[in-house]
Amino acid sequence: MNYEKFGGELYIFPTGDNLRTSGFLMGAESEEVIVFLHGMGGNFYKWGILQGAREILDRGISLFTFNNRGAEIVKDFKDLEGEHHTLGTAFENFEECTEDISAALDLLEDTGYSRFHLLGHSTGCQKILYYAYKSKDPRISSLIHLAPADDYEIWKNELGEDFSRIVDIANDMISRGEGNKIIWELYEKTGTLWTASRFLSFSSRENWEARMFNYENLEIFSQVKLPTLIFLGSEDPYFLKPIDFYAEKLRNAYKGEKLKLKIVNGGDHSFH
């Protein structure tokens, strides 16, 4: 039987609003730790991040990967009282990601770490940027973005002429108090599950999530001046224009003291 074994410590811990979640720490002899935020449909035990953690450990830096409330598509979370909450990518409230990230940092601080680097992949990039912008948490040393695509642009392209119609359906559902119900018209067209509120979170520029990496106006990105490292894949299908367009937009918008941007030749959205 072929298998891989990853050494580390599994933690079950509460978020800031008392949901139980899980994380895995692969620790080095260091006060420095990278905290990984997965994207839509992801989870803390994906092979790619665990494999990458081994290389990070070789550099003397620990890595903590954990389930934020957007884990998988539909996921049951229990709170500290044992009550069930239906979350996951389809149901989460984007802005509540701050409860997840701050809890992870609190946990790691309690275990002895003092320097924190937030690493996001895909929608995880929106989450770490939002957290840094809103919290001004002094514990953060840097941000690392892997494939910071714009979900608004992606879904507007995916739905084409139906985009405005689905947005109108979602708004109508919310006006009727049905924001936490699935948009079945969208499921029938694309096979993806989204509640009305979750869909509008990235499909309306009025909402925080849709503004994080709006490449026509990177106002939020430009205000976060932490040292920043960005990786873009040259063959990432979720960047609809040539990748150099996005790289130049990011370079021009950044107002901090240290930015490093790397285009990975041949890399797709997950850098395969």
PDB file of C-alpha atoms in Angstrom:
ATOM      1  CA  MET A   1       0.000   0.000   0.000  1.00  0.00           C
ATOM      2  CA  ASN A   2       1.294   3.431  -0.954  1.00  0.00           C
ATOM      3  CA  TYR A   3       0.765   6.162   1.617  1.00  0.00           C
ATOM      4  CA  GLU A   4       2.390   9.264   3.037  1.00  0.00           C
ATOM      5  CA  LYS A   5       2.752  10.122   6.695  1.00  0.00           C
ATOM      6  CA  PHE A   6       2.862  13.719   7.860  1.00  0.00           C
ATOM      7  CA  GLY A   7       4.157  14.472  11.307  1.00  0.00           C
ATOM      8  CA  GLY A   8       2.579  17.229  13.332  1.00  0.00           C
ATOM      9  CA  GLU A   9      -0.047  18.111  15.895  1.00  0.00           C
ATOM     10  CA  LEU A  10      -3.804  18.162  15.369  1.00  0.00           C
ATOM     11  CA  TYR A  11      -5.721  20.888  17.210  1.00  0.00           C
ATOM     12  CA  ILE A  12      -9.441  21.273  17.835  1.00  0.00           C
ATOM     13  CA  PHE A  13     -10.109  24.867  18.861  1.00  0.00           C
ATOM     14  CA  PRO A  14     -12.934  27.421  19.068  1.00  0.00           C
ATOM     15  CA  THR A  15     -13.322  30.355  16.723  1.00  0.00           C
ATOM     16  CA  GLY A  16     -14.060  33.800  18.080  1.00  0.00           C
ATOM     17  CA  ASP A  17     -17.794  33.098  17.858  1.00  0.00           C
ATOM     18  CA  ASN A  18     -17.458  29.649  19.471  1.00  0.00           C
ATOM     19  CA  LEU A  19     -17.537  27.296  16.490  1.00  0.00           C
ATOM     20  CA  ARG A  20     -15.312  24.240  16.798  1.00  0.00           C
ATOM     21  CA  THR A  21     -12.801  23.859  14.005  1.00  0.00           C
ATOM     22  CA  SER A  22      -9.660  21.846  13.302  1.00  0.00           C
ATOM     23  CA  GLY A  23      -6.090  22.607  12.344  1.00  0.00           C
ATOM     24  CA  PHE A  24      -2.787  20.837  11.804  1.00  0.00           C
ATOM     25  CA  LEU A  25       0.543  22.270  12.939  1.00  0.00           C
ATOM     26  CA  MET A  26       3.774  21.135  11.338  1.00  0.00           C
ATOM     27  CA  GLY A  27       6.248  22.749  13.677  1.00  0.00           C
ATOM     28  CA  ALA A  28       9.885  23.759  13.369  1.00  0.00           C
ATOM     29  CA  GLU A  29      12.193  25.078  16.100  1.00  0.00           C
ATOM     30  CA  SER A  30      11.182  28.649  15.461  1.00  0.00           C
ATOM     31  CA  GLU A  31       9.029  31.510  16.732  1.00  0.00           C
ATOM     32  CA  GLU A  32       7.861  32.041  13.155  1.00  0.00           C
ATOM     33  CA  VAL A  33       4.788  30.385  11.628  1.00  0.00           C
ATOM     34  CA  ILE A  34       2.887  30.562   8.341  1.00  0.00           C
ATOM     35  CA  VAL A  35      -0.899  30.371   8.741  1.00  0.00           C
ATOM     36  CA  PHE A  36      -2.666  28.929   5.687  1.00  0.00           C
ATOM     37  CA  LEU A  37      -6.159  30.011   4.587  1.00  0.00           C
ATOM     38  CA  HIS A  38      -7.655  27.680   1.981  1.00  0.00           C
ATOM     39  CA  GLY A  39     -10.005  28.869  -0.725  1.00  0.00           C
ATOM     40  CA  MET A  40     -13.474  27.830  -1.829  1.00  0.00           C
ATOM     41  CA  GLY A  41     -14.143  24.140  -1.276  1.00  0.00           C
ATOM     42  CA  GLY A  42     -10.759  23.598   0.366  1.00  0.00           C
ATOM     43  CA  ASN A  43      -9.771  22.145   3.702  1.00  0.00           C
ATOM     44  CA  PHE A  44      -6.749  21.917   5.992  1.00  0.00           C
ATOM     45  CA  TYR A  45      -5.559  18.477   4.860  1.00  0.00           C
ATOM     46  CA  LYS A  46      -5.161  18.961   1.121  1.00  0.00           C
ATOM     47  CA  TRP A  47      -2.078  17.089  -0.069  1.00  0.00           C
ATOM     48  CA  GLY A  48      -0.534  20.099  -1.808  1.00  0.00           C
ATOM     49  CA  ILE A  49      -0.275  22.316   1.267  1.00  0.00           C
ATOM     50  CA  LEU A  50       0.969  19.465   3.476  1.00  0.00           C
ATOM     51  CA  GLN A  51       3.603  18.596   0.908  1.00  0.00           C
ATOM     52  CA  GLY A  52       4.606  22.247   0.609  1.00  0.00           C
ATOM     53  CA  ALA A  53       4.852  22.484   4.392  1.00  0.00           C
ATOM     54  CA  ARG A  54       7.790  20.080   4.296  1.00  0.00           C
ATOM     55  CA  GLU A  55       9.776  22.537   2.203  1.00  0.00           C
ATOM     56  CA  ILE A  56       8.808  25.366   4.545  1.00  0.00           C
ATOM     57  CA  LEU A  57       9.970  23.301   7.527  1.00  0.00           C
ATOM     58  CA  ASP A  58      13.333  22.839   5.826  1.00  0.00           C
ATOM     59  CA  ARG A  59      13.656  26.639   5.987  1.00  0.00           C
ATOM     60  CA  GLY A  60      13.066  26.607   9.732  1.00  0.00           C
ATOM     61  CA  ILE A  61       9.509  27.970   9.610  1.00  0.00           C
ATOM     62  CA  SER A  62       6.400  26.237  10.971  1.00  0.00           C
ATOM     63  CA  LEU A  63       3.117  25.946   9.089  1.00  0.00           C
ATOM     64  CA  PHE A  64      -0.415  25.840  10.496  1.00  0.00           C
ATOM     65  CA  THR A  65      -3.251  24.836   8.181  1.00  0.00           C
ATOM     66  CA  PHE A  66      -6.838  24.877   9.439  1.00  0.00           C
ATOM     67  CA  ASN A  67     -10.446  24.713   8.332  1.00  0.00           C
ATOM     68  CA  ASN A  68     -11.989  28.138   8.067  1.00  0.00           C
ATOM     69  CA  ARG A  69     -15.783  28.236   7.962  1.00  0.00           C
ATOM     70  CA  GLY A  70     -15.712  28.087   4.155  1.00  0.00           C
ATOM     71  CA  ALA A  71     -14.235  24.569   4.219  1.00  0.00           C
ATOM     72  CA  GLU A  72     -15.528  22.212   1.525  1.00  0.00           C
ATOM     73  CA  ILE A  73     -18.841  23.022  -0.182  1.00  0.00           C
ATOM     74  CA  VAL A  74     -21.330  22.243   2.574  1.00  0.00           C
ATOM     75  CA  LYS A  75     -19.927  21.453   6.009  1.00  0.00           C
ATOM     76  CA  ASP A  76     -21.401  20.948   9.438  1.00  0.00           C
ATOM     77  CA  PHE A  77     -19.749  22.864  12.269  1.00  0.00           C
ATOM     78  CA  LYS A  78     -20.668  22.350  15.911  1.00  0.00           C
ATOM     79  CA  ASP A  79     -20.433  25.158  18.423  1.00  0.00           C
ATOM     80  CA  LEU A  80     -19.232  24.778  22.006  1.00  0.00           C
ATOM     81  CA  GLU A  81     -22.792  24.024  23.119  1.00  0.00           C
ATOM     82  CA  GLY A  82     -23.092  21.165  20.622  1.00  0.00           C
ATOM     83  CA  GLU A  83     -25.472  22.980  18.275  1.00  0.00           C
ATOM     84  CA  HIS A  84     -25.007  22.310  14.543  1.00  0.00           C
ATOM     85  CA  HIS A  85     -24.350  25.069  11.982  1.00  0.00           C
ATOM     86  CA  THR A  86     -24.497  24.480   8.225  1.00  0.00           C
ATOM     87  CA  LEU A  87     -21.576  26.349   6.680  1.00  0.00           C
ATOM     88  CA  GLY A  88     -18.917  25.626   4.077  1.00  0.00           C
ATOM     89  CA  THR A  89     -18.319  27.578   0.883  1.00  0.00           C
ATOM     90  CA  ALA A  90     -22.000  27.603  -0.122  1.00  0.00           C
ATOM     91  CA  PHE A  91     -23.292  29.004   3.184  1.00  0.00           C
ATOM     92  CA  GLU A  92     -20.529  30.969   4.914  1.00  0.00           C
ATOM     93  CA  ASN A  93     -20.591  34.677   5.676  1.00  0.00           C
ATOM     94  CA  PHE A  94     -17.327  35.999   4.209  1.00  0.00           C
ATOM     95  CA  GLU A  95     -16.896  38.753   6.782  1.00  0.00           C
ATOM     96  CA  GLU A  96     -16.938  36.224   9.619  1.00  0.00           C
ATOM     97  CA  CYS A  97     -13.544  34.961   8.418  1.00  0.00           C
ATOM     98  CA  THR A  98     -12.064  37.383  10.952  1.00  0.00           C
ATOM     99  CA  GLU A  99     -13.393  35.127  13.729  1.00  0.00           C
ATOM    100  CA  ASP A 100     -11.492  32.184  12.253  1.00  0.00           C
ATOM    101  CA  ILE A 101      -8.208  33.951  11.604  1.00  0.00           C
ATOM    102  CA  SER A 102      -7.985  35.718  14.948  1.00  0.00           C
ATOM    103  CA  ALA A 103      -8.712  32.440  16.753  1.00  0.00           C
ATOM    104  CA  ALA A 104      -5.944  30.664  14.843  1.00  0.00           C
ATOM    105  CA  LEU A 105      -3.475  33.413  15.747  1.00  0.00           C
ATOM    106  CA  ASP A 106      -4.573  33.295  19.395  1.00  0.00           C
ATOM    107  CA  LEU A 107      -4.017  29.537  19.472  1.00  0.00           C
ATOM    108  CA  LEU A 108      -0.563  29.787  17.931  1.00  0.00           C
ATOM    109  CA  GLU A 109       0.395  32.662  20.207  1.00  0.00           C
ATOM    110  CA  ASP A 110      -0.573  30.485  23.180  1.00  0.00           C
ATOM    111  CA  THR A 111       1.740  27.742  21.894  1.00  0.00           C
ATOM    112  CA  GLY A 112       4.693  30.147  21.772  1.00  0.00           C
ATOM    113  CA  TYR A 113       4.773  31.687  18.299  1.00  0.00           C
ATOM    114  CA  SER A 114       5.355  35.407  17.931  1.00  0.00           C
ATOM    115  CA  ARG A 115       5.789  36.070  14.183  1.00  0.00           C
ATOM    116  CA  PHE A 116       2.866  35.308  11.889  1.00  0.00           C
ATOM    117  CA  HIS A 117       2.686  35.227   8.108  1.00  0.00           C
ATOM    118  CA  LEU A 118      -0.788  34.844   6.589  1.00  0.00           C
ATOM    119  CA  LEU A 119      -0.837  32.679   3.460  1.00  0.00           C
ATOM    120  CA  GLY A 120      -3.982  32.599   1.340  1.00  0.00           C
ATOM    121  CA  HIS A 121      -4.875  30.610  -1.749  1.00  0.00           C
ATOM    122  CA  SER A 122      -7.584  31.849  -4.129  1.00  0.00           C
ATOM    123  CA  THR A 123     -10.466  33.112  -1.939  1.00  0.00           C
ATOM    124  CA  GLY A 124      -8.113  32.674   0.999  1.00  0.00           C
ATOM    125  CA  CYS A 125      -6.298  35.709  -0.430  1.00  0.00           C
ATOM    126  CA  GLN A 126      -9.450  37.800  -0.065  1.00  0.00           C
ATOM    127  CA  LYS A 127      -9.793  36.587   3.506  1.00  0.00           C
ATOM    128  CA  ILE A 128      -6.269  37.434   4.647  1.00  0.00           C
ATOM    129  CA  LEU A 129      -6.421  40.826   2.934  1.00  0.00           C
ATOM    130  CA  TYR A 130      -9.787  41.577   4.560  1.00  0.00           C
ATOM    131  CA  TYR A 131      -8.501  40.486   7.960  1.00  0.00           C
ATOM    132  CA  ALA A 132      -5.360  42.622   7.684  1.00  0.00           C
ATOM    133  CA  TYR A 133      -7.360  45.630   6.479  1.00  0.00           C
ATOM    134  CA  LYS A 134     -10.111  45.424   9.099  1.00  0.00           C
ATOM    135  CA  SER A 135      -8.192  44.206  12.156  1.00  0.00           C
ATOM    136  CA  LYS A 136      -4.857  46.045  11.829  1.00  0.00           C
ATOM    137  CA  ASP A 137      -3.591  43.088  13.889  1.00  0.00           C
ATOM    138  CA  PRO A 138       0.000  43.974  14.898  1.00  0.00           C
ATOM    139  CA  ARG A 139       0.926  40.290  15.114  1.00  0.00           C
ATOM    140  CA  ILE A 140       0.958  39.932  11.323  1.00  0.00           C
ATOM    141  CA  SER A 141       4.436  40.156   9.805  1.00  0.00           C
ATOM    142  CA  SER A 142       3.508  39.639   6.154  1.00  0.00           C
ATOM    143  CA  LEU A 143       0.913  38.471   3.647  1.00  0.00           C
ATOM    144  CA  ILE A 144       1.432  35.791   1.006  1.00  0.00           C
ATOM    145  CA  HIS A 145      -1.079  35.558  -1.843  1.00  0.00           C
ATOM    146  CA  LEU A 146      -1.312  32.480  -4.077  1.00  0.00           C
ATOM    147  CA  ALA A 147      -3.513  33.122  -7.136  1.00  0.00           C
ATOM    148  CA  PRO A 148      -5.521  36.159  -5.907  1.00  0.00           C
ATOM    149  CA  ALA A 149      -8.212  35.995  -8.593  1.00  0.00           C
ATOM    150  CA  ASP A 150     -11.331  38.163  -8.728  1.00  0.00           C
ATOM    151  CA  ASP A 151     -14.429  35.986  -8.225  1.00  0.00           C
ATOM    152  CA  TYR A 152     -16.674  38.796  -9.482  1.00  0.00           C
ATOM    153  CA  GLU A 153     -14.853  38.795 -12.801  1.00  0.00           C
ATOM    154  CA  ILE A 154     -14.810  34.983 -12.920  1.00  0.00           C
ATOM    155  CA  TRP A 155     -18.548  34.579 -12.363  1.00  0.00           C
ATOM    156  CA  LYS A 156     -19.539  37.453 -14.605  1.00  0.00           C
ATOM    157  CA  ASN A 157     -17.626  35.706 -17.380  1.00  0.00           C
ATOM    158  CA  GLU A 158     -18.964  32.259 -16.425  1.00  0.00           C
ATOM    159  CA  LEU A 159     -22.616  33.323 -16.473  1.00  0.00           C
ATOM    160  CA  GLY A 160     -22.419  35.746 -19.382  1.00  0.00           C
ATOM    161  CA  GLU A 161     -25.803  37.246 -20.186  1.00  0.00           C
ATOM    162  CA  ASP A 162     -27.341  35.400 -17.217  1.00  0.00           C
ATOM    163  CA  PHE A 163     -25.149  37.181 -14.663  1.00  0.00           C
ATOM    164  CA  SER A 164     -27.476  40.147 -14.105  1.00  0.00           C
ATOM    165  CA  ARG A 165     -30.513  37.845 -14.037  1.00  0.00           C
ATOM    166  CA  ILE A 166     -29.005  35.652 -11.308  1.00  0.00           C
ATOM    167  CA  VAL A 167     -27.955  38.740  -9.321  1.00  0.00           C
ATOM    168  CA  ASP A 168     -31.566  39.980  -9.537  1.00  0.00           C
ATOM    169  CA  ILE A 169     -32.851  36.583  -8.361  1.00  0.00           C
ATOM    170  CA  ALA A 170     -30.438  36.639  -5.409  1.00  0.00           C
ATOM    171  CA  ASN A 171     -31.459  40.181  -4.442  1.00  0.00           C
ATOM    172  CA  ASP A 172     -35.129  39.223  -4.659  1.00  0.00           C
ATOM    173  CA  MET A 173     -34.525  36.182  -2.439  1.00  0.00           C
ATOM    174  CA  ILE A 174     -32.822  38.361   0.169  1.00  0.00           C
ATOM    175  CA  SER A 175     -35.706  40.856   0.096  1.00  0.00           C
ATOM    176  CA  ARG A 176     -38.024  37.932   0.921  1.00  0.00           C
ATOM    177  CA  GLY A 177     -35.835  36.816   3.830  1.00  0.00           C
ATOM    178  CA  GLU A 178     -34.423  33.863   1.870  1.00  0.00           C
ATOM    179  CA  GLY A 179     -30.781  34.909   1.732  1.00  0.00           C
ATOM    180  CA  ASN A 180     -29.631  31.626   3.263  1.00  0.00           C
ATOM    181  CA  LYS A 181     -31.427  29.483   0.688  1.00  0.00           C
ATOM    182  CA  ILE A 182     -29.795  27.921  -2.373  1.00  0.00           C
ATOM    183  CA  ILE A 183     -30.244  29.614  -5.765  1.00  0.00           C
ATOM    184  CA  TRP A 184     -31.565  26.616  -7.671  1.00  0.00           C
ATOM    185  CA  GLU A 185     -31.555  28.433 -11.027  1.00  0.00           C
ATOM    186  CA  LEU A 186     -27.796  28.852 -10.604  1.00  0.00           C
ATOM    187  CA  TYR A 187     -27.354  25.198  -9.622  1.00  0.00           C
ATOM    188  CA  GLU A 188     -29.287  24.051 -12.700  1.00  0.00           C
ATOM    189  CA  LYS A 189     -27.089  26.180 -14.956  1.00  0.00           C
ATOM    190  CA  THR A 190     -23.649  25.536 -13.424  1.00  0.00           C
ATOM    191  CA  GLY A 191     -23.954  22.627 -10.982  1.00  0.00           C
ATOM    192  CA  THR A 192     -22.650  24.805  -8.151  1.00  0.00           C
ATOM    193  CA  LEU A 193     -24.318  25.457  -4.817  1.00  0.00           C
ATOM    194  CA  TRP A 194     -24.579  29.043  -3.569  1.00  0.00           C
ATOM    195  CA  THR A 195     -27.002  30.691  -1.215  1.00  0.00           C
ATOM    196  CA  ALA A 196     -28.307  34.067  -2.349  1.00  0.00           C
ATOM    197  CA  SER A 197     -26.274  35.912   0.292  1.00  0.00           C
ATOM    198  CA  ARG A 198     -23.079  33.996  -0.472  1.00  0.00           C
ATOM    199  CA  PHE A 199     -23.396  34.546  -4.217  1.00  0.00           C
ATOM    200  CA  LEU A 200     -23.928  38.286  -3.826  1.00  0.00           C
ATOM    201  CA  SER A 201     -20.945  38.476  -1.480  1.00  0.00           C
ATOM    202  CA  PHE A 202     -18.640  38.141  -4.484  1.00  0.00           C
ATOM    203  CA  SER A 203     -21.049  39.178  -7.258  1.00  0.00           C
ATOM    204  CA  SER A 204     -21.826  42.717  -6.095  1.00  0.00           C
ATOM    205  CA  ARG A 205     -19.111  45.358  -5.858  1.00  0.00           C
ATOM    206  CA  GLU A 206     -21.013  46.816  -2.916  1.00  0.00           C
ATOM    207  CA  ASN A 207     -19.796  43.904  -0.777  1.00  0.00           C
ATOM    208  CA  TRP A 208     -16.393  43.562   0.861  1.00  0.00           C
ATOM    209  CA  GLU A 209     -15.459  40.264  -0.731  1.00  0.00           C
ATOM    210  CA  ALA A 210     -16.052  41.541  -4.266  1.00  0.00           C
ATOM    211  CA  ARG A 211     -13.862  44.585  -3.579  1.00  0.00           C
ATOM    212  CA  MET A 212     -10.757  42.827  -2.279  1.00  0.00           C
ATOM    213  CA  PHE A 213      -9.158  42.065  -5.651  1.00  0.00           C
ATOM    214  CA  ASN A 214     -11.122  44.274  -8.010  1.00  0.00           C
ATOM    215  CA  TYR A 215      -8.356  44.791 -10.560  1.00  0.00           C
ATOM    216  CA  GLU A 216     -10.023  47.935 -11.892  1.00  0.00           C
ATOM    217  CA  ASN A 217      -9.762  49.525  -8.453  1.00  0.00           C
ATOM    218  CA  LEU A 218      -7.392  47.888  -5.950  1.00  0.00           C
ATOM    219  CA  GLU A 219      -8.208  50.428  -3.236  1.00  0.00           C
ATOM    220  CA  ILE A 220      -8.219  47.907  -0.378  1.00  0.00           C
ATOM    221  CA  PHE A 221      -5.024  46.185  -1.498  1.00  0.00           C
ATOM    222  CA  SER A 222      -3.267  49.559  -1.776  1.00  0.00           C
ATOM    223  CA  GLN A 223      -4.078  50.434   1.848  1.00  0.00           C
ATOM    224  CA  VAL A 224      -2.541  47.282   3.342  1.00  0.00           C
ATOM    225  CA  LYS A 225       1.147  48.117   3.544  1.00  0.00           C
ATOM    226  CA  LEU A 226       2.472  44.914   5.088  1.00  0.00           C
ATOM    227  CA  PRO A 227       5.368  43.170   3.325  1.00  0.00           C
ATOM    228  CA  THR A 228       3.657  41.134   0.606  1.00  0.00           C
ATOM    229  CA  LEU A 229       4.612  38.150  -1.547  1.00  0.00           C
ATOM    230  CA  ILE A 230       2.420  37.194  -4.522  1.00  0.00           C
ATOM    231  CA  PHE A 231       2.515  34.159  -6.805  1.00  0.00           C
ATOM    232  CA  LEU A 232       0.592  34.112 -10.094  1.00  0.00           C
ATOM    233  CA  GLY A 233       0.384  31.158 -12.478  1.00  0.00           C
ATOM    234  CA  SER A 234       0.950  32.014 -16.136  1.00  0.00           C
ATOM    235  CA  GLU A 235      -1.696  29.435 -17.160  1.00  0.00           C
ATOM    236  CA  ASP A 236      -4.253  30.161 -14.433  1.00  0.00           C
ATOM    237  CA  PRO A 237      -7.656  29.954 -16.189  1.00  0.00           C
ATOM    238  CA  TYR A 238      -9.299  32.187 -13.572  1.00  0.00           C
ATOM    239  CA  PHE A 239      -7.279  35.204 -14.705  1.00  0.00           C
ATOM    240  CA  LEU A 240      -9.152  36.142 -17.864  1.00  0.00           C
ATOM    241  CA  LYS A 241      -6.652  38.631 -19.255  1.00  0.00           C
ATOM    242  CA  PRO A 242      -2.915  38.023 -19.836  1.00  0.00           C
ATOM    243  CA  ILE A 243      -1.240  37.442 -16.462  1.00  0.00           C
ATOM    244  CA  ASP A 244       1.081  40.416 -16.967  1.00  0.00           C
ATOM    245  CA  PHE A 245      -1.994  42.685 -16.813  1.00  0.00           C
ATOM    246  CA  TYR A 246      -2.734  41.565 -13.252  1.00  0.00           C
ATOM    247  CA  ALA A 247       0.907  41.647 -12.204  1.00  0.00           C
ATOM    248  CA  GLU A 248       1.248  45.250 -13.345  1.00  0.00           C
ATOM    249  CA  LYS A 249      -1.977  46.275 -11.606  1.00  0.00           C
ATOM    250  CA  LEU A 250      -0.739  44.791  -8.320  1.00  0.00           C
ATOM    251  CA  ARG A 251       2.708  46.378  -8.595  1.00  0.00           C
ATOM    252  CA  ASN A 252       1.223  49.815  -9.294  1.00  0.00           C
ATOM    253  CA  ALA A 253      -1.341  49.584  -6.489  1.00  0.00           C
ATOM    254  CA  TYR A 254       1.013  48.450  -3.717  1.00  0.00           C
ATOM    255  CA  LYS A 255       2.022  51.311  -1.391  1.00  0.00           C
ATOM    256  CA  GLY A 256       4.043  49.452   1.222  1.00  0.00           C
ATOM    257  CA  GLU A 257       7.790  49.044   1.577  1.00  0.00           C
ATOM    258  CA  LYS A 258       8.311  45.496   0.328  1.00  0.00           C
ATOM    259  CA  LEU A 259       6.538  43.659  -2.488  1.00  0.00           C
ATOM    260  CA  LYS A 260       7.780  40.579  -4.300  1.00  0.00           C
ATOM    261  CA  LEU A 261       5.721  39.202  -7.174  1.00  0.00           C
ATOM    262  CA  LYS A 262       6.530  35.989  -8.994  1.00  0.00           C
ATOM    263  CA  ILE A 263       4.886  34.644 -12.147  1.00  0.00           C
ATOM    264  CA  VAL A 264       5.173  30.850 -12.203  1.00  0.00           C
ATOM    265  CA  ASN A 265       5.595  29.775 -15.813  1.00  0.00           C
ATOM    266  CA  GLY A 266       3.134  27.019 -16.673  1.00  0.00           C
ATOM    267  CA  GLY A 267       1.395  27.276 -13.300  1.00  0.00           C
ATOM    268  CA  ASP A 268      -2.374  26.863 -13.118  1.00  0.00           C
ATOM    269  CA  HIS A 269      -4.667  28.010 -10.299  1.00  0.00           C
ATOM    270  CA  SER A 270      -3.147  25.471  -7.902  1.00  0.00           C
ATOM    271  CA  PHE A 271       0.379  25.748  -9.423  1.00  0.00           C
ATOM    272  CA  HIS A 272       0.379  22.215 -10.777  1.00  0.00           C
TER     273      HIS A 272
END
